[in-house]
XYZ file of C-alpha atoms in Angstrom:
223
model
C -229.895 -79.810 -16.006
C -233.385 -78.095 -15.076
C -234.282 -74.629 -14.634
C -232.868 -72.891 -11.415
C -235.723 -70.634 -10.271
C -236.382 -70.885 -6.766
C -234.303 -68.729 -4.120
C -233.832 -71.977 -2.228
C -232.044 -73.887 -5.043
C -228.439 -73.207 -3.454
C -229.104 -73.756 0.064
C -226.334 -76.449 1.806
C -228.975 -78.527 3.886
C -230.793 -79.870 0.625
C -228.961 -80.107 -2.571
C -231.468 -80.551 -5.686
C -229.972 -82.384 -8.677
C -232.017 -83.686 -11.556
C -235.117 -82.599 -9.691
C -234.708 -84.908 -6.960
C -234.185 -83.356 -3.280
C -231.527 -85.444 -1.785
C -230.724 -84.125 1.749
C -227.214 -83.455 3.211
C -225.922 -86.754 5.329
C -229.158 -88.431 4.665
C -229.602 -92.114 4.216
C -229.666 -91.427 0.552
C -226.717 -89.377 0.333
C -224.795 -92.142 2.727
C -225.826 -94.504 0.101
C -224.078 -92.656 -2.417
C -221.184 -91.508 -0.312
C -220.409 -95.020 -0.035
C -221.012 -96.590 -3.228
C -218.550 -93.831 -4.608
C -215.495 -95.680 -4.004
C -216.212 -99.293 -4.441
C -217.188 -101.145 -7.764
C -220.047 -102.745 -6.681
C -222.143 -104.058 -3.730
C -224.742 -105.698 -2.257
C -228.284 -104.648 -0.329
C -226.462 -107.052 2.298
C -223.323 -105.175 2.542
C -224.830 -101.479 2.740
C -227.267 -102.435 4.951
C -224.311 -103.161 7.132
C -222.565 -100.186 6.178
C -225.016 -97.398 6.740
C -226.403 -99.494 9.670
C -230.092 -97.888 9.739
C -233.108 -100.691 9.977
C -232.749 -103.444 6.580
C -235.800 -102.592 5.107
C -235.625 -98.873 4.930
C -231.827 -99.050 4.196
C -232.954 -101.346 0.908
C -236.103 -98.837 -0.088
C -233.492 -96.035 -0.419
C -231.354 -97.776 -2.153
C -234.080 -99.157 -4.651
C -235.484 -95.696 -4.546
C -232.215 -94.332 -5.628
C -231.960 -97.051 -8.709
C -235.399 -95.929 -10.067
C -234.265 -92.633 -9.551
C -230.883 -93.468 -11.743
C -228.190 -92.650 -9.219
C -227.819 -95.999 -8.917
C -227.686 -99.651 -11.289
C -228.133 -103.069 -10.596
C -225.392 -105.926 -11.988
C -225.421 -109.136 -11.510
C -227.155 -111.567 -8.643
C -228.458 -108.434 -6.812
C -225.065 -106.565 -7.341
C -225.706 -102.975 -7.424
C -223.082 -100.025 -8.749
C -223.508 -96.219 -8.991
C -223.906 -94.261 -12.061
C -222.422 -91.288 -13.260
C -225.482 -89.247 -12.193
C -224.479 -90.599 -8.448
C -221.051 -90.019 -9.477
C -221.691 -86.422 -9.887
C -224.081 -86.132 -6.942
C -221.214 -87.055 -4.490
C -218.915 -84.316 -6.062
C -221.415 -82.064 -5.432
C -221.958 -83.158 -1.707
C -218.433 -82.955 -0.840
C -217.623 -79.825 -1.926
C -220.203 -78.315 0.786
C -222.860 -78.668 -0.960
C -222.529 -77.066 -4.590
C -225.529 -77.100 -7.196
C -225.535 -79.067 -10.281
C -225.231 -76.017 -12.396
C -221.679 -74.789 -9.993
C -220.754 -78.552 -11.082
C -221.483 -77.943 -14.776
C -219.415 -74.335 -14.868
C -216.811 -76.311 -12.659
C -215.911 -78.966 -14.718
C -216.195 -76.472 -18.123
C -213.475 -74.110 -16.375
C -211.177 -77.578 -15.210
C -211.488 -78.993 -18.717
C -209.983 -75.964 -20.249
C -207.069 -74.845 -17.609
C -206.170 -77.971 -16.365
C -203.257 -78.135 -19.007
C -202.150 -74.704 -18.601
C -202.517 -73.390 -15.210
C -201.995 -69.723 -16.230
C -205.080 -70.197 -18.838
C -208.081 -67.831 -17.801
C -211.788 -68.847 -18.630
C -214.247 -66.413 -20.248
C -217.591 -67.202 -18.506
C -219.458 -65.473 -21.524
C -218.387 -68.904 -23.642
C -220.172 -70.962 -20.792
C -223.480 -68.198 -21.158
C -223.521 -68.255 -24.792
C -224.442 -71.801 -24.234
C -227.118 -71.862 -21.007
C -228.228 -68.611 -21.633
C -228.832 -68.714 -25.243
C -232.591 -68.460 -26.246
C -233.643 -70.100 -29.408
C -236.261 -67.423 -30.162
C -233.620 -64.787 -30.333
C -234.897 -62.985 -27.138
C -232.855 -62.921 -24.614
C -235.176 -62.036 -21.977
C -237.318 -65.433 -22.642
C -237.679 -68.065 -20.331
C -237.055 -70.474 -23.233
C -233.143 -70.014 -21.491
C -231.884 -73.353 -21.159
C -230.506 -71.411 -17.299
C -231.035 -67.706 -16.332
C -228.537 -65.127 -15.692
C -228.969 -64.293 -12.499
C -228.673 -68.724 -11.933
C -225.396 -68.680 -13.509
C -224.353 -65.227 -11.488
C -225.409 -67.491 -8.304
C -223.585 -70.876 -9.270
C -220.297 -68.551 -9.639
C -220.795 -67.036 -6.423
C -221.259 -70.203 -5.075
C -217.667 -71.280 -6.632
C -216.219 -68.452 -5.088
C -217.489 -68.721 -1.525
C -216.022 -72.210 -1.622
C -212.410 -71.108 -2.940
C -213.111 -73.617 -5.717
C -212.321 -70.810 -8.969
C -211.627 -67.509 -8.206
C -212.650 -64.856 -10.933
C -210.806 -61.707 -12.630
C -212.639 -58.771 -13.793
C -216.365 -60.832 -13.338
C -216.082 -62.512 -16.488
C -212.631 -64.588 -16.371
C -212.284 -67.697 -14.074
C -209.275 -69.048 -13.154
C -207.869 -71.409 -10.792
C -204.655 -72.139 -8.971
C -202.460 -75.023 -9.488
C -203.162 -76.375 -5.598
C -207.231 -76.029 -6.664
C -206.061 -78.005 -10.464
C -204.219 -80.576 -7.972
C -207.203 -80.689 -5.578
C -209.372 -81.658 -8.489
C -207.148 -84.012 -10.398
C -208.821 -87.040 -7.873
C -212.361 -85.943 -10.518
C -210.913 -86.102 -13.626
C -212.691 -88.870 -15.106
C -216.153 -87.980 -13.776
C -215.670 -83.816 -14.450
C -214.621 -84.542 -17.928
C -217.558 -87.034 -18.390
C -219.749 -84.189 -17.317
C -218.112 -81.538 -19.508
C -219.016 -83.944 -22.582
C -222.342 -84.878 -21.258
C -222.721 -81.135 -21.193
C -221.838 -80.600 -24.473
C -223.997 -83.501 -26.078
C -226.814 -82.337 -24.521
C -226.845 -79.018 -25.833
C -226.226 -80.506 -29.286
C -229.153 -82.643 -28.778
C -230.845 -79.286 -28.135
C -229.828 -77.661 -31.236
C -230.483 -80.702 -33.241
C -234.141 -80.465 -32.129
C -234.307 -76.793 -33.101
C -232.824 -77.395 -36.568
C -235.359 -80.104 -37.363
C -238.462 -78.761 -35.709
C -237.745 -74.600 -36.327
C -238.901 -73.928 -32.913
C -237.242 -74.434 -29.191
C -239.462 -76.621 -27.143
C -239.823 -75.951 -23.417
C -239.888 -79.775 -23.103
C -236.672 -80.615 -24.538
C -235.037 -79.216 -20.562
C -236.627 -82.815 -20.029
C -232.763 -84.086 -21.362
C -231.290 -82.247 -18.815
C -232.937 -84.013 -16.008
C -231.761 -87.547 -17.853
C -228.148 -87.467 -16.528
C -225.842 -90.221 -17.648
C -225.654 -94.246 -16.895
């Protein structure tokens, strides 16, 4: 995760994830598109795939392997992460942020079982908006308020949760249906979540103090 302050953090054309800028239906997002649904592959194969020139097809790819959307197996094999993983999610529901994934796959994780189950947001706030100094208006905030207000709205736009009372989410059993084809990767996510913000409170309990660098885990993602 990373801190959501520009105005131009939602928009659909760009999506930014992990502090990369990965356009909509760029090469790079292609890549990923692709790679999404297969176990592996080979610089040979998506260069045939995405059919753009060889060498600038393999410097995205390679770029997007440094980058850690992407890993390389065996004999030049290559295989997307779960960082790519949740990239693509985000792409093809129109465009969502990272943070609209996050509070997605928190709300899925707890209804999915029981479709008539309501989410409180404020449990998903007490988390990202918590400030370790014990003032809420710090910029110590893992993510603002007005971030999370904007990552629900997104949610809403897109028919993806819809909310009672502007503090419950909920969604329908079609939308619970719809995203039964993430499970794996949105429940990956809501534990990555959760681990990171222990990882957070670990370094508070053995330092005494919140460190503005420790939002450097939230850019890490997951292999």
């Amino acid at each position: 995760m990373y801190h959501e302050d520009s105005d131009d953090n939602h928009h659909v054309k760009g999506l930014m994830l992990y502090r990369n800028n990965i356009k909509k239906d760029s090469v790079a997002a292609r890549i990923l598109e692709t790679s999404y649904d297969v176990s592996e592959f080979s610089l040979f194969e998506m260069v045939e795939t995405i059919k753009k020139p060889s060498l600038y097809t393999k410097k995205i790819t390679l770029v997007l392997k440094y980058s850690g959307y992407l890993k390389s197996k065996n004999r030049g094999r290559y295989c997307i992460t779960q960082k790519g993983r949740w990239f693509v999610i985000c792409q093809r529901l129109d465009g969502i942020s990272f943070l609209s994934l996050c509070l997605l796959a928190e709300t899925y994780h707890r209804v999915k079982t029981n479709p008539e189950l309501f989410y409180q947001l404020s449990a998903f706030r007490r988390f990202y908006e918590k400030d370790y100094d014990h003032d809420i208006s710090s910029s110590t905030a893992i993510y603002k308020r007005r971030n999370i207000s904007r990552s629900l709205q997104l949610l809403k736009e897109r028919h993806l949760v819809y909310v009672v009372n502007g503090d419950f989410i909920k969604m329908t059993k079609p939308m619970i249906s719809f995203f039964e084809r993430y499970d794996k990767d949105l429940d990956s996510l809501y534990g990555w979540c959760n681990d990171t913000y222990e990882k957070c409170i670990n370094h508070i309990i053995e330092n005494n103090r919140f460190d503005p660098k420790i939002g450097n885990l939230f850019s890490k993602g997951s292999n």
